Each structure stands twice: as structure tokens, then as C-alpha cells.
PDB file of C-alpha atoms and ligand atoms in Angstrom:
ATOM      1  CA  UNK A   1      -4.881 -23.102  -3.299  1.00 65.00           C
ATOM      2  CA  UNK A   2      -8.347 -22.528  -3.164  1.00 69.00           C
ATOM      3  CA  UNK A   3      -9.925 -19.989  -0.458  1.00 72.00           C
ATOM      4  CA  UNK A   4     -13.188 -20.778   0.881  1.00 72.00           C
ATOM      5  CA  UNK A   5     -14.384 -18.430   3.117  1.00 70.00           C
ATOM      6  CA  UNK A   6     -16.101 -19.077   6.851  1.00 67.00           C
ATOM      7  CA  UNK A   7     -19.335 -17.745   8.188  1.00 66.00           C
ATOM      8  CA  UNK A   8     -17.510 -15.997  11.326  1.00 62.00           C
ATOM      9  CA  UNK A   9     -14.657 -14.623   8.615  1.00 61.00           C
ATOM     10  CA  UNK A  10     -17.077 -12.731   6.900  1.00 59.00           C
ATOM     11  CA  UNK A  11     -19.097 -10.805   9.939  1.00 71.00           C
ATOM     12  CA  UNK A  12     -15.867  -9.696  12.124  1.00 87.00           C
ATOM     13  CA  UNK A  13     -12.889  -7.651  10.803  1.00 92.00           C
ATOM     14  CA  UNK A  14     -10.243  -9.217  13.177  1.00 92.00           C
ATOM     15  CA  UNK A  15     -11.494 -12.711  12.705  1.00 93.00           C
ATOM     16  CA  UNK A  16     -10.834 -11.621   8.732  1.00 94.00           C
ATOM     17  CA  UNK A  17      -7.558 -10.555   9.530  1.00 96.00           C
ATOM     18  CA  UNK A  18      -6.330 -12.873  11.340  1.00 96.00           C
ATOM     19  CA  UNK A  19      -7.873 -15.268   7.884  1.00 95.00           C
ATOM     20  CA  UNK A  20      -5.825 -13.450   5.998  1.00 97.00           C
ATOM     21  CA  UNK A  21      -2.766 -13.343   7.804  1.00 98.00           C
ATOM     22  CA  UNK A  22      -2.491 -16.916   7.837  1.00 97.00           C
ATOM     23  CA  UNK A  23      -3.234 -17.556   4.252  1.00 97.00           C
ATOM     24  CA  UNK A  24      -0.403 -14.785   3.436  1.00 98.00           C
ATOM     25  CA  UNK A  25       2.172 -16.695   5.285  1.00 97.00           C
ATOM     26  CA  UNK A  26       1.233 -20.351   4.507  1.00 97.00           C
ATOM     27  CA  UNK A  27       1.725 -19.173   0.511  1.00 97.00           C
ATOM     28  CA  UNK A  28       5.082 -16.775   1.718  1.00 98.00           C
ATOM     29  CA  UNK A  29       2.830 -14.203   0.356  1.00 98.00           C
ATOM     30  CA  UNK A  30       4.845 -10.585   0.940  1.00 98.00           C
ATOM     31  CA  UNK A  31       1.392  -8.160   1.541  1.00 98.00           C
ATOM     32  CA  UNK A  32       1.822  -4.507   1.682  1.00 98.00           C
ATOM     33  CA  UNK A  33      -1.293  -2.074   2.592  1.00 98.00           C
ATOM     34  CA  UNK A  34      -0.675   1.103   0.897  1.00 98.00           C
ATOM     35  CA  UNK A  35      -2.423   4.309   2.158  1.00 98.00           C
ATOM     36  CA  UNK A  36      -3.010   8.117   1.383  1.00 98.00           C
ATOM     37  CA  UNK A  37      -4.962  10.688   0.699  1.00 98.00           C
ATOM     38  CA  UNK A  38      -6.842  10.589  -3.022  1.00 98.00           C
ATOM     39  CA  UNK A  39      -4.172  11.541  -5.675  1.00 98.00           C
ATOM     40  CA  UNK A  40      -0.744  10.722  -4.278  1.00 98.00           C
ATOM     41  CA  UNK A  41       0.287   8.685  -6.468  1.00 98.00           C
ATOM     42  CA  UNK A  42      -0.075   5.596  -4.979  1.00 98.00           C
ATOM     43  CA  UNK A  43      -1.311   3.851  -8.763  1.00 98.00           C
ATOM     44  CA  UNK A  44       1.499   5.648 -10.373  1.00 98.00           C
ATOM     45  CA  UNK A  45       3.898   4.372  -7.794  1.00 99.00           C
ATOM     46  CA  UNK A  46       2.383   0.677  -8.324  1.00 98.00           C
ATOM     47  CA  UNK A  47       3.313   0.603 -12.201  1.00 98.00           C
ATOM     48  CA  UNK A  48       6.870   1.789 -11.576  1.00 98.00           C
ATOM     49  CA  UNK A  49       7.036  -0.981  -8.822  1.00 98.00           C
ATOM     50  CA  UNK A  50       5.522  -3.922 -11.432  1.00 98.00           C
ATOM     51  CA  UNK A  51       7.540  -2.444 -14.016  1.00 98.00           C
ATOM     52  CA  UNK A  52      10.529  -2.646 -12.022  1.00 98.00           C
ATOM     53  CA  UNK A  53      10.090  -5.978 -10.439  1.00 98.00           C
ATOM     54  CA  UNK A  54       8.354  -8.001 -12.267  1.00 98.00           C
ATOM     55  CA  UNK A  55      10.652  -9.564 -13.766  1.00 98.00           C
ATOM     56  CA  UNK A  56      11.616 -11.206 -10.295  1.00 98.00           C
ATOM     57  CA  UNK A  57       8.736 -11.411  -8.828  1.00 98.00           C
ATOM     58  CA  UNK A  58       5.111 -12.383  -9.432  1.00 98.00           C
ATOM     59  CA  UNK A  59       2.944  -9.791  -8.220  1.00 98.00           C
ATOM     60  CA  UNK A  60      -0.486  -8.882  -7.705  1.00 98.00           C
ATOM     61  CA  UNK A  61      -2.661  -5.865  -6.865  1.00 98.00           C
ATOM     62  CA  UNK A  62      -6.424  -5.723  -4.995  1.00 98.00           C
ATOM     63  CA  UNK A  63      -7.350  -1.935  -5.772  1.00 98.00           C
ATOM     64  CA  UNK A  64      -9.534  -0.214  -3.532  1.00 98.00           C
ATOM     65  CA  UNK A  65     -11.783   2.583  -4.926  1.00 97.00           C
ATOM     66  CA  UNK A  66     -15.573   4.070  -4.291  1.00 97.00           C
ATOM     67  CA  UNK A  67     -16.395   3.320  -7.909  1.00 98.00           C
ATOM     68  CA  UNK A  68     -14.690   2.206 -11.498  1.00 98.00           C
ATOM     69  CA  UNK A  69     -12.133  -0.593 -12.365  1.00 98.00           C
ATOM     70  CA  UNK A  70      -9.620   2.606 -13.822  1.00 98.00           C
ATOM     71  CA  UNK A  71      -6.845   1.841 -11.108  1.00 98.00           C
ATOM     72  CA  UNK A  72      -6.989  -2.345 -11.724  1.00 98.00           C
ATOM     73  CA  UNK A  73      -6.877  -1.715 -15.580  1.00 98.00           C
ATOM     74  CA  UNK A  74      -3.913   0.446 -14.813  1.00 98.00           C
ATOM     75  CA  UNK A  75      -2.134  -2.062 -13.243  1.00 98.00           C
ATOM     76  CA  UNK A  76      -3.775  -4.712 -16.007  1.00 98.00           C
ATOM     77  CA  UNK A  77      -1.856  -2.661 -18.520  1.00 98.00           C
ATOM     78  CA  UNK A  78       1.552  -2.980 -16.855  1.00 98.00           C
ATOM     79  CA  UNK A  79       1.064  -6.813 -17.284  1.00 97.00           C
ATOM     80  CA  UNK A  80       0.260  -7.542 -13.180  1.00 98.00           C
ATOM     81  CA  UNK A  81      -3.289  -8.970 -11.942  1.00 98.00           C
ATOM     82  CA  UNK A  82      -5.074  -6.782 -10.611  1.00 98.00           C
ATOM     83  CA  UNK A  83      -8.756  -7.232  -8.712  1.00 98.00           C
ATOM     84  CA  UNK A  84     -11.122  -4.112  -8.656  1.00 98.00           C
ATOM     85  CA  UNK A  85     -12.746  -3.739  -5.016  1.00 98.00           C
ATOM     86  CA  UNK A  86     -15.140  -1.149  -5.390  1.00 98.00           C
ATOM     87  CA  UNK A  87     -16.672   0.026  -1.746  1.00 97.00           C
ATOM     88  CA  UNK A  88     -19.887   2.100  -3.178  1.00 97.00           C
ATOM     89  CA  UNK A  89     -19.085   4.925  -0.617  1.00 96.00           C
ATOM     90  CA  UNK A  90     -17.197   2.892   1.681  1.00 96.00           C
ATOM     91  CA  UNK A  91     -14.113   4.927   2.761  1.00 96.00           C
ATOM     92  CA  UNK A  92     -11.642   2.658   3.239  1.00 97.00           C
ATOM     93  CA  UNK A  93     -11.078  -1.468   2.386  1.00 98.00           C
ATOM     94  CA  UNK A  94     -11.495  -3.868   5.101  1.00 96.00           C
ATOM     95  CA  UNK A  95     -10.386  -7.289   6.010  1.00 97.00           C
ATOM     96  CA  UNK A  96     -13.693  -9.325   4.659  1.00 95.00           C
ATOM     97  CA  UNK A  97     -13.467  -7.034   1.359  1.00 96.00           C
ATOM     98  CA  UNK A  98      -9.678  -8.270   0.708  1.00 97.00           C
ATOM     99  CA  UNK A  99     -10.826 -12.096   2.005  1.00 96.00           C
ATOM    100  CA  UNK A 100     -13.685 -12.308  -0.516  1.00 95.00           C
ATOM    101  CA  UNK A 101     -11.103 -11.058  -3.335  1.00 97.00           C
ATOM    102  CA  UNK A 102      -8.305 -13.234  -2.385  1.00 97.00           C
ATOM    103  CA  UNK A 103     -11.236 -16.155  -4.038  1.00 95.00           C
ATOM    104  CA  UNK A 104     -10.174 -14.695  -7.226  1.00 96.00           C
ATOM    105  CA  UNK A 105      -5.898 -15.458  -6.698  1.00 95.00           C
ATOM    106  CA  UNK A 106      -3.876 -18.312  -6.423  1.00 97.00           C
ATOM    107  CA  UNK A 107      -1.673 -17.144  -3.669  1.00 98.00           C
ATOM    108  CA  UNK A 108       0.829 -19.989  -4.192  1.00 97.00           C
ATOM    109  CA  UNK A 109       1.803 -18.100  -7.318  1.00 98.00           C
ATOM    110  CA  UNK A 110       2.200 -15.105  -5.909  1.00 98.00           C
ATOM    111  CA  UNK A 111       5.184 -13.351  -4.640  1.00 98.00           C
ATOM    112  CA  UNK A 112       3.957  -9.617  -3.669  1.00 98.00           C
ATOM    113  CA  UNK A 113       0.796  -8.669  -3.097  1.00 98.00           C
ATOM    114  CA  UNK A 114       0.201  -4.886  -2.816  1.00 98.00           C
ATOM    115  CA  UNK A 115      -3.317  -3.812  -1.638  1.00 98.00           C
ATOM    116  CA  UNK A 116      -3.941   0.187  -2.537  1.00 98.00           C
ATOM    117  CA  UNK A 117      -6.637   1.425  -0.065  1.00 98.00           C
ATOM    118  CA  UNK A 118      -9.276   3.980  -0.800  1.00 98.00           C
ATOM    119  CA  UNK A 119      -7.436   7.336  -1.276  1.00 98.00           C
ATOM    120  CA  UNK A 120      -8.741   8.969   2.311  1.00 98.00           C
ATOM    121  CA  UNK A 121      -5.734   9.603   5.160  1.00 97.00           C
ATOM    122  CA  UNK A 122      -8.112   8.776   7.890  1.00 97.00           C
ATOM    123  CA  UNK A 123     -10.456   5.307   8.177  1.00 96.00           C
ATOM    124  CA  UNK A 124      -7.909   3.294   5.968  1.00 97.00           C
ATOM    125  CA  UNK A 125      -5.130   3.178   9.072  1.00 95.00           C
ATOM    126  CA  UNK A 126      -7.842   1.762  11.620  1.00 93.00           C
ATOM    127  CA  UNK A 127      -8.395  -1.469   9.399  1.00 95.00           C
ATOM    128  CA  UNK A 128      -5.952  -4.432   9.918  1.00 96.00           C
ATOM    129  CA  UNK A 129      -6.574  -6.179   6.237  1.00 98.00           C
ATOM    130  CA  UNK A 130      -4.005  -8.779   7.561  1.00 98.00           C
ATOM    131  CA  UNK A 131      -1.352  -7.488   6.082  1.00 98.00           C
ATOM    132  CA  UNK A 132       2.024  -7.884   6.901  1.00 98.00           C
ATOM    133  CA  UNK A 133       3.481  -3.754   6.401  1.00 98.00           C
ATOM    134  CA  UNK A 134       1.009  -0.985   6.513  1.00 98.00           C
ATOM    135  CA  UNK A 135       2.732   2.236   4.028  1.00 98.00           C
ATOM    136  CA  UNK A 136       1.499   5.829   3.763  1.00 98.00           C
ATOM    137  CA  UNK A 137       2.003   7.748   0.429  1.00 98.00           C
ATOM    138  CA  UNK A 138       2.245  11.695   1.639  1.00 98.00           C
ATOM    139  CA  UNK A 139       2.751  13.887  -1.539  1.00 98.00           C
ATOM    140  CA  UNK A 140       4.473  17.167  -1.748  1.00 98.00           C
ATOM    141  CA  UNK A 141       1.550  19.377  -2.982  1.00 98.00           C
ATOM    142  CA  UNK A 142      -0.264  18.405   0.283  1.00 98.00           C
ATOM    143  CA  UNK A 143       1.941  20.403   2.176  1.00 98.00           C
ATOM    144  CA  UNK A 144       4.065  20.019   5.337  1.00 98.00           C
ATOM    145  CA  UNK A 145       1.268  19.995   8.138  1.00 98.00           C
ATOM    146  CA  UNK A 146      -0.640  16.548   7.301  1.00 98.00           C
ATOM    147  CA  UNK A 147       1.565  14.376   9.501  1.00 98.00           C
ATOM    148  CA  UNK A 148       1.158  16.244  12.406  1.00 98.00           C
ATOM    149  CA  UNK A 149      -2.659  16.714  11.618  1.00 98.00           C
ATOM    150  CA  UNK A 150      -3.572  13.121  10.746  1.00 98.00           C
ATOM    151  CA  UNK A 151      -1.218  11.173  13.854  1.00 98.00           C
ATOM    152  CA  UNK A 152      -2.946   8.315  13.479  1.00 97.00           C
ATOM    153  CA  UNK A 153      -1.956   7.377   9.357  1.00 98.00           C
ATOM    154  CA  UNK A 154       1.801   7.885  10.750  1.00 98.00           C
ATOM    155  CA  UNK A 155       1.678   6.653  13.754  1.00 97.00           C
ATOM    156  CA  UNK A 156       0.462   2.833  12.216  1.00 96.00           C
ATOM    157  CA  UNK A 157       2.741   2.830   9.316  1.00 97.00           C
ATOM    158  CA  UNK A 158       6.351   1.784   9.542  1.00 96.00           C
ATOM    159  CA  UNK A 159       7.115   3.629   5.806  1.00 98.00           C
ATOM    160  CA  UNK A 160       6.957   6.739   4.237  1.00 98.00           C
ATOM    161  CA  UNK A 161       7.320   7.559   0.454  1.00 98.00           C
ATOM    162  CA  UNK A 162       7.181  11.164   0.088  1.00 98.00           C
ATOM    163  CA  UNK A 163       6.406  11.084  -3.322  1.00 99.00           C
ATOM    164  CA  UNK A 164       6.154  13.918  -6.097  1.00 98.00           C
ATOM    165  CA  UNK A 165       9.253  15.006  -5.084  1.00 98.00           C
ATOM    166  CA  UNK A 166      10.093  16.169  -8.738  1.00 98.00           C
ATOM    167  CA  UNK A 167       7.449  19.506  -7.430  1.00 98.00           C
ATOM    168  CA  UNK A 168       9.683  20.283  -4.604  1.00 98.00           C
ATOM    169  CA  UNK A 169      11.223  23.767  -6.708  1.00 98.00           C
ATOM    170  CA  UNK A 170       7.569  24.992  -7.345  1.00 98.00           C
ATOM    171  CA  UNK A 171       6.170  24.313  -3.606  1.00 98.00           C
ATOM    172  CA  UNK A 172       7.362  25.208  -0.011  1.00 97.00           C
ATOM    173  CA  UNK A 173       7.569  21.809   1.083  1.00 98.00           C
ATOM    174  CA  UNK A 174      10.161  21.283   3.750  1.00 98.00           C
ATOM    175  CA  UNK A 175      11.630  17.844   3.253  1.00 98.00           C
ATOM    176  CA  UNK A 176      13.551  18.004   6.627  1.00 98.00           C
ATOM    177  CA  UNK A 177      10.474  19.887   8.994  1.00 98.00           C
ATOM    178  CA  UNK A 178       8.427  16.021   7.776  1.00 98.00           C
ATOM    179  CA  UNK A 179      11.095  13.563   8.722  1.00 98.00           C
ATOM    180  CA  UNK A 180      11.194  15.870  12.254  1.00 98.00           C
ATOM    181  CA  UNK A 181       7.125  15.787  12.454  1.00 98.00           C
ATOM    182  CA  UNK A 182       7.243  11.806  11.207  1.00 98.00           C
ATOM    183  CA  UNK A 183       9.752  11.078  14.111  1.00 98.00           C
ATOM    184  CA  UNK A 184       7.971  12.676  17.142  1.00 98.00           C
ATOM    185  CA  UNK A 185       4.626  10.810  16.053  1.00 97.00           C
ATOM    186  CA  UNK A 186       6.408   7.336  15.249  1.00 98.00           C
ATOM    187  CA  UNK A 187      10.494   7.216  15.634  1.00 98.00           C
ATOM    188  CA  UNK A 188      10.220   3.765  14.523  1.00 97.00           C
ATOM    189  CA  UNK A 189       9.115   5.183  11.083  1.00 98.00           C
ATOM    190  CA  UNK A 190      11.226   5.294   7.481  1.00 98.00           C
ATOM    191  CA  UNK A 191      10.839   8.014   5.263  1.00 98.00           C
ATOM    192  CA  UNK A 192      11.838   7.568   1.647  1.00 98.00           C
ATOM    193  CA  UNK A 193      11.550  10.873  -0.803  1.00 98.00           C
ATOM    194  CA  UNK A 194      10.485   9.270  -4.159  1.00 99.00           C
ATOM    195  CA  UNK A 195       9.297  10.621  -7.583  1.00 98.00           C
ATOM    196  CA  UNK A 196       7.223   8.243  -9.488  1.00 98.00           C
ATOM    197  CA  UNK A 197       7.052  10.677 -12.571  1.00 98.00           C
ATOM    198  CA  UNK A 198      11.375  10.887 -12.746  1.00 98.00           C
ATOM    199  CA  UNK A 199      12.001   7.468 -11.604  1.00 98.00           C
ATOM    200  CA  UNK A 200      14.383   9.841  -8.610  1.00 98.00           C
ATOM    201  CA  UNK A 201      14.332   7.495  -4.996  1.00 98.00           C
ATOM    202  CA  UNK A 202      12.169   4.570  -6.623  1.00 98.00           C
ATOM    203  CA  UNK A 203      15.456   1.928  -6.308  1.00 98.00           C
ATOM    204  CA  UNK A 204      15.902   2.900  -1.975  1.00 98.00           C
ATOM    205  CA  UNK A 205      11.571   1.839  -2.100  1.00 98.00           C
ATOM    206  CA  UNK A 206      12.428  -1.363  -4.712  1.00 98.00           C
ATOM    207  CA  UNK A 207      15.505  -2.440  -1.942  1.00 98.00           C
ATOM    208  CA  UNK A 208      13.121  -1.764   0.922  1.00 98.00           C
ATOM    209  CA  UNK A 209      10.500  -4.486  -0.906  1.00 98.00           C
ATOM    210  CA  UNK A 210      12.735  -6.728  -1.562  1.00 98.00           C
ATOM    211  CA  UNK A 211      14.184  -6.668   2.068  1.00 98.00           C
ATOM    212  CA  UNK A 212      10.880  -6.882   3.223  1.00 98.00           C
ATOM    213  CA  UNK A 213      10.037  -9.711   0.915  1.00 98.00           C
ATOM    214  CA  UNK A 214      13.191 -11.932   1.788  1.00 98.00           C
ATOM    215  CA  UNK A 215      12.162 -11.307   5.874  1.00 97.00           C
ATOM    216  CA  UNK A 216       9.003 -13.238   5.140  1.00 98.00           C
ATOM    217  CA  UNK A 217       9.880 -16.182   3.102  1.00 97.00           C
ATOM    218  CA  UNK A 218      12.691 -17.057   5.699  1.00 95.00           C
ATOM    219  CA  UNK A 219       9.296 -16.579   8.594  1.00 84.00           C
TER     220      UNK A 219
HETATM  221  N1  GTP B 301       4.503  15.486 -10.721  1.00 67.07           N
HETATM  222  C1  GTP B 301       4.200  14.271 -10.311  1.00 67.07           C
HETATM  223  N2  GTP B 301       2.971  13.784 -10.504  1.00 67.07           N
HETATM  224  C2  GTP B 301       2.703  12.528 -10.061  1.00 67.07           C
HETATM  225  C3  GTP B 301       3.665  11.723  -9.417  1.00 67.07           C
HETATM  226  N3  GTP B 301       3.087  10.550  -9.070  1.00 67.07           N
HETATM  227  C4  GTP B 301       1.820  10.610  -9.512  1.00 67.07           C
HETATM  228  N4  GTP B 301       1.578  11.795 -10.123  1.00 67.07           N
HETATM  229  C5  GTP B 301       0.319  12.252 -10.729  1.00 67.07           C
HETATM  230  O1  GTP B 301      -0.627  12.448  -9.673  1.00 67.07           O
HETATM  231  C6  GTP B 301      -1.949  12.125 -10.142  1.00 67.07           C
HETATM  232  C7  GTP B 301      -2.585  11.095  -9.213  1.00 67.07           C
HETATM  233  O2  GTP B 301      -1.830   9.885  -9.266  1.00 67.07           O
HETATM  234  P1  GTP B 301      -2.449   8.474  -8.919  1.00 67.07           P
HETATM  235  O3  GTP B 301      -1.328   7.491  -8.994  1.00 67.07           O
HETATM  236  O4  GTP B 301      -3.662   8.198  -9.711  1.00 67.07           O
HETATM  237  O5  GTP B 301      -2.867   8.710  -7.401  1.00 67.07           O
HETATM  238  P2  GTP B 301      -3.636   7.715  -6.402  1.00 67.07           P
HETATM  239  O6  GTP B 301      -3.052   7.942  -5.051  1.00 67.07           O
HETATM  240  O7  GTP B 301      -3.588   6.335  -6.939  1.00 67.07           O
HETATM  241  O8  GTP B 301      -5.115   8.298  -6.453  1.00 67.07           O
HETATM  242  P3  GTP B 301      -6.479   7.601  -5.903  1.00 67.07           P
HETATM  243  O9  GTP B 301      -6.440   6.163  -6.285  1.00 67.07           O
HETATM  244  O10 GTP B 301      -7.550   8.381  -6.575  1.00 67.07           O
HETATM  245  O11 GTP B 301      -6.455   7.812  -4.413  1.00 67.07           O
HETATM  246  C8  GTP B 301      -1.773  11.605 -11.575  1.00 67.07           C
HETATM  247  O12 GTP B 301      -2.047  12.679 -12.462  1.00 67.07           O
HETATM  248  C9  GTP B 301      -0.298  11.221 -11.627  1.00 67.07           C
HETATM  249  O13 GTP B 301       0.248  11.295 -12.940  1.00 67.07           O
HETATM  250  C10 GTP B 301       4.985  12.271  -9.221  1.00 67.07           C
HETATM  251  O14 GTP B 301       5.901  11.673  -8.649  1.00 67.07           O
HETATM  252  N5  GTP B 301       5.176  13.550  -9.675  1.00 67.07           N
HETATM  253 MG1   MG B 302      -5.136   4.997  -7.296  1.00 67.07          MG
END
């Protein structure tokens, strides 16, 4: 399927979206927006996941960054596609950058399409990119307060992965005080510890894709 791109698509973010929403579900496209602050391992978590399912599943990643192609050759080297956005200051992706990328996929054969967002835990959650779940990566060396300091990340996401949970001896994270904080800002949202460097949590965030993906084929 080839995506050709209208002028009123590429001047208006919701007009965008709603583009890309549609194209995601005609091609039962699963799309997941990841989000968090630079350096919480949302890459790292994206080669476990195409390591882990890729042998099911055919999956693709749009990587957001300021500058460099280091995060899509990352995900190049775990044997998944992978388009570089690069936003030349831009601090966050939105839904015209992801509609002028999708030119470069065939979303018929592709299963799950994970879009990781400039590393920033503010202008990324205002952007609908069309996607069909929006999920914040919080780390354990940012410490316990960001949830109740950025509401807005957790109040538009519907998942957590606390992730770098391996650190939890060496830091004063409270694991319990942020799925308190998560529920009184969004009680509809999941939080799932994980640990992309021991592989500890990783199969509860593999079963939650999977669920996720099976919900929109059957749409
Ligand atoms: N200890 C530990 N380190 C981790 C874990 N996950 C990622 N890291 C490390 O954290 C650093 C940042 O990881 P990335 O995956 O590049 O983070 P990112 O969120 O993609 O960063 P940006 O794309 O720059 O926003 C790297 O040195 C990773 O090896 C983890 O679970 N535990
Ligand atoms: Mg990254």
C-alpha cells in the first residue's frame, strides 16, 4: 500500500492524525507511541521487544531524535526496520512527521509499529501521532517525584514501564509511593516494573503487546 500524502494532511496535526489513524487500522497496524524523558531506556527496551517478538510478529520502528540515525541503526541491528526522524531541535514528533515517514513502509506487512518520541517528558504527550496506545517509560534513577511533577505525561498514557528496575538496591526509589502518585493522576493507568538490562518484568510488557495487538486486528 502506497501512502500519498494530502495538502491539508501536511499543515494540521489533527487532520494528520486522524490520516494516520485510518491507515493504521485499514492495514490492522498495532501502533504504540512511546514516551520519556532522554535516557530511560526506551531504545534498550525496543531491542528486547524485537528480540523477543519477532519471531511472531513483523515489526517496525519510526525513531524520533533532535539529531543522528544512532537509535534506528540500533534497532537496524536487531534485524527490525527502523526510519530515523530527526526534528533539528524539535522537541517532540508530530503527526505530519510520522505521515511523511509512513511513505517509506508497507504497512500491510506490518504487524507492530512502535514510534519512540523525542526523549523530553513534556511536549511529546500533547501530540496525537494517531496512534492507537500512548506509553511512558519512567526510570528509577529519575526518582519518585516526576509523576506528580509532570501530570500531564501520566495523565495521557494508559501504561507505565518503570524500567531500570535492576538499580532499585542502589537508589531510594519507592516502587509502591509511584503506583499511589500514578493512580491519583490517572486510575485508569497500568504500571509494569521492568528491567531491560536483566530481562526481570519484560514477559508481563510482551503479554500486554500482544493483548493489545489481538484487540486491534479483531477492530
Ligand atoms: N541499569 C540499567 N540500565 C539501562 C536499562 N535500560 C537502559 N539502560 C541504559 O540506559 C541508557 C539509556 O538507554 P536508552 O535505551 O538509549 O534510552 P532512551 O530512552 O532511548 O534515550 P533517548 O533516545 O536519548 O531519549 C543506556 O546506557 C542503557 O544501556 C535498565 O533496565 N537498567
Ligand atoms: Mg532512544
Amino acid at each position: 500500500m502506497k501512502v500519498t500524502l494530502r495538502t491539508d494532511v501536511l499543515t494540521n496535526n489533527n487532520k494528520a492524525a486522524d490520516f494516520n489513524r485510518e491507515l493504521f487500522q485499514n492495514s490492522k497496524t498495532l501502533v504504540i507511541n512511546l514516551m520519556s524523558s532522554p535516557g530511560a531506556g526506551k531504545t534498550t527496551l525496543l531491542e528486547e521487544t524485537v528480540r523477543e517478538l519477532s519471531g511472531n510478529y513483523r515489526i517496525a520502528v519510526i525513531e524520533g531524535d533532535l539529531a543522528t540515525e544512532r537509535d534506528a541503526d540500533r534497532i537496524r541491528a536487531m534485524g527490525a526496520k527502523a526510519v530515523q526522524i530527526n526534528t533539528h531541535g524539535g522537541c517532540h514528533l508530530d503527526a505530519r512527521m510520522v505521515a511523511a515517514a509512513l511513505a517509506e513502509f508497507d504497512l500491510d506487512e506490518i504487524d507492530l509499529l512502535f514510534i519512540e518520541n523525542v526523549g523530553n517528558l513534556v511536549c511529546p504527550s500533547g501530540y496525537d501521532l494517531g496512534q492507537h496506545h500512548k506509553v511512558a517509560v519512567l526510570s528509577v534513577p529519575e526518582g519518585n517525584d516526576k509523576i506528580p511533577k509532570y501530570p500531564q505525561m501520566f495523565m495521557r498514557t494508559e501504561l507505565v514501564l518503570l524500567n531500570k528496575i535492576d538499580l532499585l538496591p542502589y537508589l531510594d526509589f519507592n516502587v509502591g509511593e509511584a503506583k499511589k502518585d500514578l493512580t491519583e493522576i490517572n486510575p485508569q493507568s497500568m504500571l509494569i516494573p521492568v528491567s531491560a538490562r536483566t530481562q526481570e518484568g519484560l514477559y508481563e510488557w510482551f503479554a500486554w503487546i500482544e493483548g493489545a495487538y489481538l484487540k486491534c486486528v479483531q477492530q
